[in-house]
Coordinates of N, CA, C and O in Angstrom, one line a residue:
X1227 N -90.0 -26.1 19.0 CA -90.8 -26.5 17.5 C -90.8 -25.3 16.3 O -91.0 -24.3 17.3
X1228 N -89.9 -25.4 15.2 CA -89.8 -24.3 14.1 C -91.2 -24.3 13.7 O -92.0 -25.3 13.2
X1229 N -92.1 -23.3 12.9 CA -92.6 -23.1 11.7 C -92.2 -22.6 10.6 O -91.4 -22.3 10.4
X1230 N -92.8 -23.1 9.6 CA -92.4 -23.1 8.5 C -93.4 -21.8 8.0 O -94.4 -22.8 7.6
X1231 N -92.4 -20.5 7.3 CA -93.8 -19.9 7.3 C -93.8 -19.7 5.4 O -93.0 -20.0 4.8
X1232 N -94.3 -19.4 4.8 CA -95.0 -20.0 3.7 C -95.7 -18.6 2.8 O -97.0 -18.2 3.1
X1233 N -94.7 -17.6 2.2 CA -94.8 -16.4 1.5 C -95.1 -16.3 -0.3 O -94.8 -17.5 -0.6
X1234 N -96.6 -15.4 0.4 CA -96.8 -15.6 -1.5 C -97.2 -14.2 -2.0 O -98.2 -13.4 -1.0
X1235 N -97.0 -13.6 -3.4 CA -97.5 -12.6 -2.9 C -96.5 -11.6 -3.2 O -95.6 -10.7 -3.1
X1236 N -97.7 -11.2 -2.2 CA -97.3 -9.6 -1.3 C -96.6 -9.8 -0.1 O -96.0 -8.5 0.2
X1237 N -95.9 -10.9 0.1 CA -95.5 -11.0 1.1 C -96.2 -11.0 2.7 O -95.1 -11.9 3.8
X1238 N -97.7 -12.0 2.6 CA -98.5 -12.2 3.8 C -97.9 -13.5 3.8 O -97.5 -14.3 3.1
X1239 N -97.9 -13.5 5.0 CA -97.9 -14.9 5.4 C -98.5 -15.7 5.4 O -99.9 -15.5 6.1
X1240 N -99.3 -17.2 4.6 CA -100.5 -17.3 4.6 C -100.6 -18.5 5.2 O -101.5 -19.5 5.3
X1241 N -99.5 -18.9 6.0 CA -99.5 -20.5 7.0 C -98.2 -20.9 7.2 O -97.3 -20.1 6.8
X1242 N -98.4 -21.8 8.1 CA -96.8 -22.3 8.9 C -97.8 -23.6 8.8 O -98.3 -24.4 9.2
X1243 N -96.1 -24.1 8.7 CA -96.4 -26.1 8.9 C -94.7 -26.5 10.3 O -94.1 -25.6 10.1
X1244 N -95.6 -27.3 10.8 CA -94.8 -27.8 11.8 C -93.3 -28.6 11.0 O -92.5 -29.1 11.6
X1245 N -94.1 -29.7 10.1 CA -93.3 -30.5 9.4 C -93.5 -31.1 8.3 O -95.0 -30.9 8.0
X1246 N -92.5 -30.6 7.2 CA -92.3 -30.4 5.9 C -91.4 -31.3 5.5 O -90.2 -31.2 6.7
X1247 N -91.3 -32.3 4.5 CA -90.5 -33.1 3.9 C -90.1 -32.5 2.6 O -90.9 -31.6 1.9
X1248 N -89.0 -32.4 1.9 CA -88.5 -31.9 0.7 C -89.4 -32.4 -0.2 O -89.9 -31.4 -1.0
X1249 N -90.1 -33.2 -0.9 CA -91.8 -33.0 -2.0 C -92.1 -32.4 -1.4 O -93.1 -31.8 -2.7
X1250 N -92.5 -31.6 -0.3 CA -93.9 -31.0 -0.4 C -93.1 -29.8 -0.7 O -93.8 -29.0 -0.7
X1251 N -92.1 -29.1 0.2 CA -91.5 -28.0 0.2 C -91.5 -27.8 -0.9 O -91.8 -27.0 -1.7
X1252 N -90.8 -29.0 -2.1 CA -90.6 -28.6 -4.0 C -91.8 -28.0 -4.4 O -92.1 -27.4 -5.4
X1253 N -93.2 -28.5 -3.6 CA -94.6 -28.9 -4.7 C -95.2 -27.0 -4.1 O -95.7 -26.9 -5.4
X1254 N -94.7 -26.8 -3.1 CA -95.2 -25.5 -2.3 C -94.2 -24.4 -3.0 O -95.0 -23.3 -3.4
X1255 N -93.2 -24.6 -3.3 CA -92.2 -23.9 -3.8 C -92.6 -23.6 -5.0 O -93.5 -22.7 -5.8
X1256 N -93.1 -24.7 -5.9 CA -93.9 -24.5 -7.7 C -95.3 -23.4 -7.3 O -95.0 -22.9 -8.5
X1257 N -96.0 -23.6 -6.3 CA -97.5 -23.3 -6.3 C -96.9 -21.6 -6.4 O -98.1 -20.9 -6.8
X1258 N -96.2 -21.6 -4.6 CA -95.4 -19.9 -4.9 C -95.0 -19.4 -6.2 O -95.9 -18.4 -6.3
X1259 N -94.5 -19.6 -6.8 CA -93.8 -19.2 -7.8 C -94.6 -19.5 -8.9 O -94.4 -17.8 -9.8
X1260 N -96.4 -20.1 -9.0 CA -96.5 -19.6 -10.3 C -97.7 -18.0 -9.6 O -98.0 -18.0 -10.5
X1261 N -97.3 -18.0 -8.5 CA -98.6 -16.7 -8.1 C -97.2 -15.5 -7.9 O -97.8 -15.1 -7.0
X1262 N -96.2 -15.7 -8.4 CA -95.1 -14.6 -7.9 C -94.7 -14.8 -6.6 O -94.5 -13.7 -6.2
X1263 N -95.0 -16.1 -6.3 CA -93.7 -16.1 -4.6 C -92.9 -16.6 -4.6 O -92.3 -16.6 -5.5
X1264 N -93.0 -17.2 -2.9 CA -91.8 -18.3 -3.1 C -91.3 -18.7 -1.7 O -92.7 -18.2 -1.0
X1265 N -91.1 -19.6 -1.4 CA -91.3 -20.1 -0.3 C -89.6 -20.6 0.9 O -88.8 -20.8 -0.6
X1266 N -89.9 -20.1 1.5 CA -88.0 -20.5 2.3 C -88.2 -20.7 4.0 O -89.0 -20.7 4.5
X1267 N -87.3 -21.9 3.9 CA -87.5 -22.6 5.0 C -86.5 -21.9 6.1 O -85.2 -21.8 5.9
X1268 N -87.1 -20.9 6.9 CA -86.6 -20.4 8.2 C -86.0 -21.1 9.2 O -84.9 -20.8 9.6
X1269 N -86.5 -22.4 9.5 CA -85.4 -23.5 10.5 C -86.4 -24.7 9.7 O -87.0 -25.0 9.8
X1270 N -84.8 -25.6 10.4 CA -86.0 -27.3 10.5 C -84.6 -28.2 10.5 O -83.2 -27.6 10.8
X1271 N -84.8 -29.4 10.1 CA -83.7 -30.2 11.3 C -82.2 -30.5 10.1 O -82.6 -30.1 8.6
X1272 N -81.8 -30.7 10.0 CA -80.0 -30.5 9.7 C -80.6 -31.5 8.0 O -80.1 -31.2 7.0
X1273 N -81.2 -32.5 7.9 CA -81.3 -33.7 7.0 C -81.9 -32.3 6.2 O -81.8 -32.8 4.5
X1274 N -83.0 -31.7 6.5 CA -84.3 -31.2 5.3 C -83.1 -30.5 5.3 O -83.1 -30.2 3.6
X1275 N -82.2 -29.5 5.5 CA -81.7 -28.4 5.0 C -80.7 -29.1 4.1 O -80.4 -28.4 3.4
X1276 N -79.9 -30.0 4.5 CA -79.3 -31.3 3.4 C -80.6 -31.5 1.7 O -79.3 -31.7 0.9
X1277 N -80.8 -31.6 2.3 CA -82.3 -32.6 1.0 C -82.9 -31.2 0.2 O -83.3 -31.4 -1.0
X1278 N -82.7 -29.9 1.1 CA -83.6 -29.3 -0.2 C -82.5 -27.8 0.6 O -81.8 -27.5 1.7
X1279 N -82.8 -26.8 -0.7 CA -82.1 -25.7 -0.6 C -83.0 -24.5 0.5 O -84.0 -24.1 0.0
X1280 N -82.5 -23.8 0.9 CA -83.5 -23.9 2.3 C -84.1 -22.1 1.8 O -85.6 -21.8 1.4
X1281 N -83.1 -21.7 1.2 CA -83.6 -20.2 0.4 C -84.4 -20.4 -0.9 O -84.7 -19.3 -1.7
X1282 N -84.3 -21.2 -2.1 CA -85.2 -21.9 -2.9 C -84.0 -21.3 -4.5 O -83.3 -20.4 -4.1
X1283 N -84.7 -21.5 -5.4 CA -83.8 -21.4 -6.4 C -83.4 -19.5 -6.9 O -85.0 -18.9 -6.5
X1284 N -82.4 -19.0 -7.2 CA -82.3 -17.7 -7.4 C -81.6 -17.0 -5.8 O -81.0 -16.4 -5.8
X1285 N -82.0 -17.4 -4.4 CA -82.2 -16.4 -3.8 C -80.4 -16.8 -3.0 O -80.0 -15.9 -3.0
X1286 N -80.1 -18.1 -3.5 CA -79.1 -18.9 -2.9 C -77.7 -18.0 -3.8 O -76.7 -17.3 -2.7
X1287 N -77.9 -17.6 -4.6 CA -77.3 -16.7 -5.6 C -77.0 -15.8 -5.0 O -75.6 -14.3 -4.6
X1288 N -78.1 -14.9 -4.9 CA -78.3 -13.6 -4.2 C -77.5 -13.7 -2.7 O -76.5 -13.0 -2.2
X1289 N -78.0 -14.7 -1.6 CA -77.4 -14.8 -0.6 C -75.4 -14.9 -0.3 O -75.0 -14.0 0.0
X1290 N -75.1 -15.7 -1.3 CA -73.7 -15.2 -1.9 C -73.1 -14.5 -2.1 O -71.7 -14.3 -1.4
X1291 N -73.8 -13.6 -2.9 CA -73.2 -12.7 -3.4 C -73.2 -11.4 -2.5 O -71.9 -10.8 -1.8
X1292 N -73.8 -11.1 -1.6 CA -74.2 -10.2 -0.2 C -73.1 -11.1 0.4 O -72.8 -10.0 1.2
X1293 N -73.4 -12.1 1.2 CA -72.1 -12.4 1.9 C -70.3 -12.1 1.9 O -69.6 -11.7 1.9
X1294 N -70.7 -12.4 0.5 CA -69.1 -11.8 -0.1 C -68.2 -10.5 -0.1 O -67.9 -9.7 0.2
X1295 N -69.5 -10.1 -0.6 CA -69.8 -8.3 -0.8 C -68.9 -7.7 0.8 O -68.7 -6.8 1.3
X1296 N -70.0 -8.5 2.2 CA -69.7 -7.8 3.1 C -69.4 -8.1 3.7 O -68.9 -8.2 5.2
X1297 N -68.8 -10.0 4.0 CA -68.2 -10.4 4.9 C -67.0 -11.5 3.7 O -66.9 -12.2 3.5
X1298 N -66.2 -10.9 2.8 CA -64.9 -11.3 2.2 C -64.5 -12.7 3.0 O -64.0 -13.9 2.2
X1299 N -64.3 -12.5 4.3 CA -63.5 -12.9 4.7 C -64.1 -14.1 5.4 O -63.4 -15.4 6.2
X1300 N -65.5 -14.1 5.5 CA -66.1 -15.0 6.1 C -66.1 -15.8 7.4 O -66.3 -16.4 7.9
X1301 N -65.9 -14.3 8.4 CA -65.5 -14.2 9.5 C -67.0 -14.2 10.7 O -67.3 -14.2 11.8
X1302 N -67.9 -13.9 9.8 CA -69.5 -13.4 10.5 C -70.5 -14.9 10.7 O -70.9 -14.7 9.5
X1303 N -70.5 -15.6 11.7 CA -71.6 -16.3 11.3 C -70.8 -17.8 10.9 O -71.9 -17.6 10.4
X1304 N -69.6 -18.1 10.2 CA -69.4 -19.4 8.9 C -70.5 -20.5 9.1 O -70.7 -21.4 10.7
X1305 N -71.2 -20.6 8.5 CA -72.7 -21.9 8.4 C -73.4 -21.7 9.0 O -74.4 -22.7 9.3
X1306 N -73.5 -20.7 9.9 CA -74.8 -20.7 10.7 C -76.0 -20.1 9.8 O -77.3 -20.4 10.2
X1307 N -75.8 -19.4 9.2 CA -77.1 -18.8 8.0 C -77.6 -19.9 7.1 O -78.2 -19.7 7.4
X1308 N -76.6 -20.2 6.0 CA -76.7 -20.4 5.8 C -75.8 -21.6 5.2 O -74.5 -21.2 5.2
X1309 N -76.3 -22.9 4.9 CA -74.9 -23.9 4.7 C -73.5 -23.4 3.7 O -74.5 -23.2 2.7
X1310 N -72.6 -23.8 3.9 CA -71.8 -23.4 2.5 C -71.4 -22.2 2.5 O -70.5 -21.8 1.4
X1311 N -71.9 -21.1 3.4 CA -71.5 -19.9 3.1 C -71.0 -19.4 4.5 O -71.3 -19.4 5.7

């Protein structure tokens, strides 16, 4: 079973969840963003990852830019770190 860390403001983990659905993740992301924090899904079933962006707003663009810069041919762990990258 994987745990979902919730990071807010200082980057300290304030909680873990073993099962969350997309609406709860959206609510927690909004809660964290209001406090200058974020929520990132480190692990979860494929169905959850298909329903939500594990990295959240803004982070996906950064991840894609880093991947394009350091692995332009997409040879390192294709599809394992982030769907579609």
